[in-house]
PDB file of C-alpha atoms in Angstrom:
ATOM      1  CA  MET A   1       0.000   0.000   0.000  1.00  0.00           C
ATOM      2  CA  SER A   2       1.569   3.280  -1.101  1.00  0.00           C
ATOM      3  CA  GLU A   3       0.740   6.705   0.187  1.00  0.00           C
ATOM      4  CA  ASN A   4       0.760  10.287  -1.071  1.00  0.00           C
ATOM      5  CA  LYS A   5       4.306  11.650  -1.139  1.00  0.00           C
ATOM      6  CA  THR A   6       3.213  15.301  -0.913  1.00  0.00           C
ATOM      7  CA  LYS A   7       2.825  16.102   2.768  1.00  0.00           C
ATOM      8  CA  PRO A   8       2.120  19.212   4.839  1.00  0.00           C
ATOM      9  CA  THR A   9       5.247  21.170   5.758  1.00  0.00           C
ATOM     10  CA  ALA A  10       6.176  23.880   8.246  1.00  0.00           C
ATOM     11  CA  ILE A  11       6.900  26.391   5.452  1.00  0.00           C
ATOM     12  CA  ASP A  12       4.983  29.645   5.948  1.00  0.00           C
ATOM     13  CA  PRO A  13       2.640  29.986   2.937  1.00  0.00           C
ATOM     14  CA  HIS A  14       2.676  33.789   3.140  1.00  0.00           C
ATOM     15  CA  GLU A  15       6.489  33.831   2.993  1.00  0.00           C
ATOM     16  CA  PHE A  16       6.384  31.355   0.096  1.00  0.00           C
ATOM     17  CA  ILE A  17       3.986  33.599  -1.852  1.00  0.00           C
ATOM     18  CA  ALA A  18       6.014  36.735  -1.041  1.00  0.00           C
ATOM     19  CA  ALA A  19       9.088  35.028  -2.505  1.00  0.00           C
ATOM     20  CA  VAL A  20       7.468  34.151  -5.863  1.00  0.00           C
ATOM     21  CA  PRO A  21       9.828  35.900  -8.322  1.00  0.00           C
ATOM     22  CA  HIS A  22       7.389  36.938 -11.051  1.00  0.00           C
ATOM     23  CA  PRO A  23       5.312  39.969  -9.914  1.00  0.00           C
ATOM     24  CA  THR A  24       2.104  38.957 -11.745  1.00  0.00           C
ATOM     25  CA  ARG A  25       2.339  35.358 -10.502  1.00  0.00           C
ATOM     26  CA  ARG A  26       2.997  36.653  -6.961  1.00  0.00           C
ATOM     27  CA  ALA A  27      -0.018  39.013  -7.087  1.00  0.00           C
ATOM     28  CA  ASP A  28      -2.235  36.249  -8.515  1.00  0.00           C
ATOM     29  CA  ALA A  29      -1.065  33.856  -5.777  1.00  0.00           C
ATOM     30  CA  THR A  30      -2.053  36.409  -3.126  1.00  0.00           C
ATOM     31  CA  ILE A  31      -5.530  36.728  -4.666  1.00  0.00           C
ATOM     32  CA  LEU A  32      -5.896  32.942  -4.886  1.00  0.00           C
ATOM     33  CA  ALA A  33      -4.819  32.497  -1.266  1.00  0.00           C
ATOM     34  CA  ASP A  34      -7.410  35.016  -0.107  1.00  0.00           C
ATOM     35  CA  MET A  35     -10.133  33.533  -2.330  1.00  0.00           C
ATOM     36  CA  MET A  36      -9.498  29.918  -1.369  1.00  0.00           C
ATOM     37  CA  GLY A  37      -9.238  30.830   2.299  1.00  0.00           C
ATOM     38  CA  GLU A  38     -12.610  32.575   2.139  1.00  0.00           C
ATOM     39  CA  VAL A  39     -14.471  29.792   0.318  1.00  0.00           C
ATOM     40  CA  SER A  40     -12.954  27.003   2.428  1.00  0.00           C
ATOM     41  CA  GLY A  41     -12.880  28.746   5.784  1.00  0.00           C
ATOM     42  CA  GLN A  42      -9.422  27.178   6.214  1.00  0.00           C
ATOM     43  CA  PRO A  43      -6.010  28.792   6.668  1.00  0.00           C
ATOM     44  CA  PRO A  44      -3.397  28.150   3.976  1.00  0.00           C
ATOM     45  CA  LYS A  45      -0.951  25.303   4.586  1.00  0.00           C
ATOM     46  CA  MET A  46       2.059  24.402   2.484  1.00  0.00           C
ATOM     47  CA  TRP A  47       2.115  20.903   1.004  1.00  0.00           C
ATOM     48  CA  GLY A  48       5.551  19.996  -0.210  1.00  0.00           C
ATOM     49  CA  PRO A  49       7.714  22.907  -1.285  1.00  0.00           C
ATOM     50  CA  THR A  50       5.299  24.551  -3.768  1.00  0.00           C
ATOM     51  CA  ILE A  51       1.605  23.787  -3.135  1.00  0.00           C
ATOM     52  CA  VAL A  52      -0.552  26.133  -1.053  1.00  0.00           C
ATOM     53  CA  GLY A  53      -3.470  24.051   0.190  1.00  0.00           C
ATOM     54  CA  PHE A  54      -6.772  24.629   1.974  1.00  0.00           C
ATOM     55  CA  GLY A  55      -8.457  21.847   3.888  1.00  0.00           C
ATOM     56  CA  ILE A  56      -7.483  18.206   3.969  1.00  0.00           C
ATOM     57  CA  TYR A  57      -9.267  15.039   2.995  1.00  0.00           C
ATOM     58  CA  HIS A  58      -8.431  11.382   3.389  1.00  0.00           C
ATOM     59  CA  TYR A  59      -8.721   9.086   0.400  1.00  0.00           C
ATOM     60  CA  VAL A  60      -8.724   5.315   0.032  1.00  0.00           C
ATOM     61  CA  TYR A  61      -8.556   3.675  -3.394  1.00  0.00           C
ATOM     62  CA  GLU A  62      -9.724   0.151  -4.172  1.00  0.00           C
ATOM     63  CA  SER A  63      -6.056  -0.727  -4.773  1.00  0.00           C
ATOM     64  CA  GLY A  64      -5.342  -0.060  -1.106  1.00  0.00           C
ATOM     65  CA  ARG A  65      -3.487   3.187  -1.759  1.00  0.00           C
ATOM     66  CA  GLU A  66      -4.542   5.808   0.727  1.00  0.00           C
ATOM     67  CA  GLY A  67      -3.403   9.099   2.110  1.00  0.00           C
ATOM     68  CA  ASP A  68      -4.244  12.692   2.810  1.00  0.00           C
ATOM     69  CA  ALA A  69      -4.346  15.484   0.264  1.00  0.00           C
ATOM     70  CA  VAL A  70      -5.396  19.106  -0.051  1.00  0.00           C
ATOM     71  CA  ALA A  71      -9.088  19.677  -0.695  1.00  0.00           C
ATOM     72  CA  ILE A  72      -8.281  22.680  -2.902  1.00  0.00           C
ATOM     73  CA  GLY A  73      -5.027  24.467  -3.554  1.00  0.00           C
ATOM     74  CA  PHE A  74      -2.649  26.010  -6.048  1.00  0.00           C
ATOM     75  CA  SER A  75       0.956  26.257  -7.067  1.00  0.00           C
ATOM     76  CA  PRO A  76       2.348  29.445  -8.657  1.00  0.00           C
ATOM     77  CA  ARG A  77       4.670  27.786 -11.157  1.00  0.00           C
ATOM     78  CA  SER A  78       6.964  29.741 -13.435  1.00  0.00           C
ATOM     79  CA  ALA A  79       4.908  28.850 -16.549  1.00  0.00           C
ATOM     80  CA  ASN A  80       1.389  29.063 -15.081  1.00  0.00           C
ATOM     81  CA  LEU A  81      -0.851  28.714 -12.060  1.00  0.00           C
ATOM     82  CA  ALA A  82      -1.751  25.101 -11.303  1.00  0.00           C
ATOM     83  CA  LEU A  83      -5.011  24.764  -9.356  1.00  0.00           C
ATOM     84  CA  TYR A  84      -6.026  21.581  -7.558  1.00  0.00           C
ATOM     85  CA  GLY A  85      -9.455  20.270  -6.579  1.00  0.00           C
ATOM     86  CA  LEU A  86     -11.422  22.663  -8.798  1.00  0.00           C
ATOM     87  CA  THR A  87     -12.359  20.263 -11.598  1.00  0.00           C
ATOM     88  CA  ILE A  88     -13.890  17.340  -9.683  1.00  0.00           C
ATOM     89  CA  ALA A  89     -17.316  18.643  -8.577  1.00  0.00           C
ATOM     90  CA  PRO A  90     -20.284  17.772 -10.820  1.00  0.00           C
ATOM     91  CA  THR A  91     -20.789  21.509 -11.472  1.00  0.00           C
ATOM     92  CA  ALA A  92     -17.241  21.938 -12.841  1.00  0.00           C
ATOM     93  CA  PRO A  93     -17.822  21.218 -16.563  1.00  0.00           C
ATOM     94  CA  ALA A  94     -20.490  23.920 -16.935  1.00  0.00           C
ATOM     95  CA  LEU A  95     -18.424  26.416 -14.942  1.00  0.00           C
ATOM     96  CA  LEU A  96     -15.240  25.632 -16.879  1.00  0.00           C
ATOM     97  CA  ALA A  97     -17.094  26.423 -20.101  1.00  0.00           C
ATOM     98  CA  GLN A  98     -17.612  29.967 -18.745  1.00  0.00           C
ATOM     99  CA  LEU A  99     -14.216  30.414 -17.063  1.00  0.00           C
ATOM    100  CA  GLY A 100     -12.106  31.891 -19.835  1.00  0.00           C
ATOM    101  CA  LYS A 101      -8.650  30.904 -21.061  1.00  0.00           C
ATOM    102  CA  HIS A 102      -7.449  27.751 -19.310  1.00  0.00           C
ATOM    103  CA  LYS A 103      -6.107  24.240 -19.865  1.00  0.00           C
ATOM    104  CA  LEU A 104      -6.947  21.004 -18.102  1.00  0.00           C
ATOM    105  CA  GLY A 105      -4.545  18.307 -16.952  1.00  0.00           C
ATOM    106  CA  ALA A 106      -5.297  14.930 -15.403  1.00  0.00           C
ATOM    107  CA  SER A 107      -6.429  16.522 -12.154  1.00  0.00           C
ATOM    108  CA  CYS A 108      -5.337  20.149 -12.511  1.00  0.00           C
ATOM    109  CA  LEU A 109      -6.654  23.360 -13.916  1.00  0.00           C
ATOM    110  CA  TYR A 110      -3.948  25.517 -15.501  1.00  0.00           C
ATOM    111  CA  ILE A 111      -4.270  29.279 -15.902  1.00  0.00           C
ATOM    112  CA  ASN A 112      -1.599  31.615 -17.247  1.00  0.00           C
ATOM    113  CA  LYS A 113      -2.819  34.578 -15.204  1.00  0.00           C
ATOM    114  CA  LEU A 114      -5.992  35.503 -13.345  1.00  0.00           C
ATOM    115  CA  ALA A 115      -6.678  38.325 -15.810  1.00  0.00           C
ATOM    116  CA  ASP A 116      -7.461  35.589 -18.379  1.00  0.00           C
ATOM    117  CA  VAL A 117     -10.436  34.219 -16.417  1.00  0.00           C
ATOM    118  CA  ASP A 118     -13.689  35.272 -14.772  1.00  0.00           C
ATOM    119  CA  LEU A 119     -12.843  35.495 -11.060  1.00  0.00           C
ATOM    120  CA  GLN A 120     -16.440  34.900  -9.967  1.00  0.00           C
ATOM    121  CA  ILE A 121     -16.536  31.652 -11.937  1.00  0.00           C
ATOM    122  CA  LEU A 122     -13.143  30.668 -10.505  1.00  0.00           C
ATOM    123  CA  ARG A 123     -14.436  31.424  -7.007  1.00  0.00           C
ATOM    124  CA  GLN A 124     -17.476  29.205  -7.636  1.00  0.00           C
ATOM    125  CA  LEU A 125     -15.223  26.402  -8.915  1.00  0.00           C
ATOM    126  CA  ALA A 126     -13.147  26.679  -5.737  1.00  0.00           C
ATOM    127  CA  ALA A 127     -16.238  26.706  -3.478  1.00  0.00           C
ATOM    128  CA  ASP A 128     -17.867  23.775  -5.276  1.00  0.00           C
ATOM    129  CA  GLY A 129     -14.598  21.842  -5.403  1.00  0.00           C
ATOM    130  CA  TYR A 130     -13.968  22.310  -1.699  1.00  0.00           C
ATOM    131  CA  ARG A 131     -17.506  21.317  -0.749  1.00  0.00           C
ATOM    132  CA  TYR A 132     -17.389  18.249  -3.001  1.00  0.00           C
ATOM    133  CA  MET A 133     -13.987  17.113  -1.718  1.00  0.00           C
ATOM    134  CA  MET A 134     -15.081  17.472   1.908  1.00  0.00           C
ATOM    135  CA  ASP A 135     -18.653  16.154   1.641  1.00  0.00           C
ATOM    136  CA  VAL A 136     -18.465  13.486  -1.069  1.00  0.00           C
ATOM    137  CA  VAL A 137     -14.887  12.350  -1.626  1.00  0.00           C
ATOM    138  CA  HIS A 138     -13.774  12.558   2.004  1.00  0.00           C
ATOM    139  CA  CYS A 139     -13.330   9.112   3.502  1.00  0.00           C
ATOM    140  CA  PRO A 140     -13.488   9.104   7.304  1.00  0.00           C
ATOM    141  CA  SER A 141     -10.418   7.647   8.980  1.00  0.00           C
TER     142      SER A 141
END
């Protein structure tokens, strides 16, 4: 049985965001941290060296793999913003159609900059994603 390798760390998420080199990416990360904190009601927590997460859920797969992961979060990468937990809720496909310029990965939403998307739609994706991860996906320990 394997487990998630990305774990919570003691890194201060505010210091991490303040150290993001690109000014637009840093400003967008600040907005995302505020937005995700508001919709989740959770403080930011660093997961690994680069993911700012909000809330935690426990998962168990049929294979036996289990672990804890962020309910929603983001990483201000040099090429884009990677957002986690925003594409899983049943409401996500309709909202993504209205979001604006973005790309989808296996479990991530990629945005070049927040100016490319509708922030109200992004906020709804974050709120729905958090609620879904906590209420539906969450597996009690």
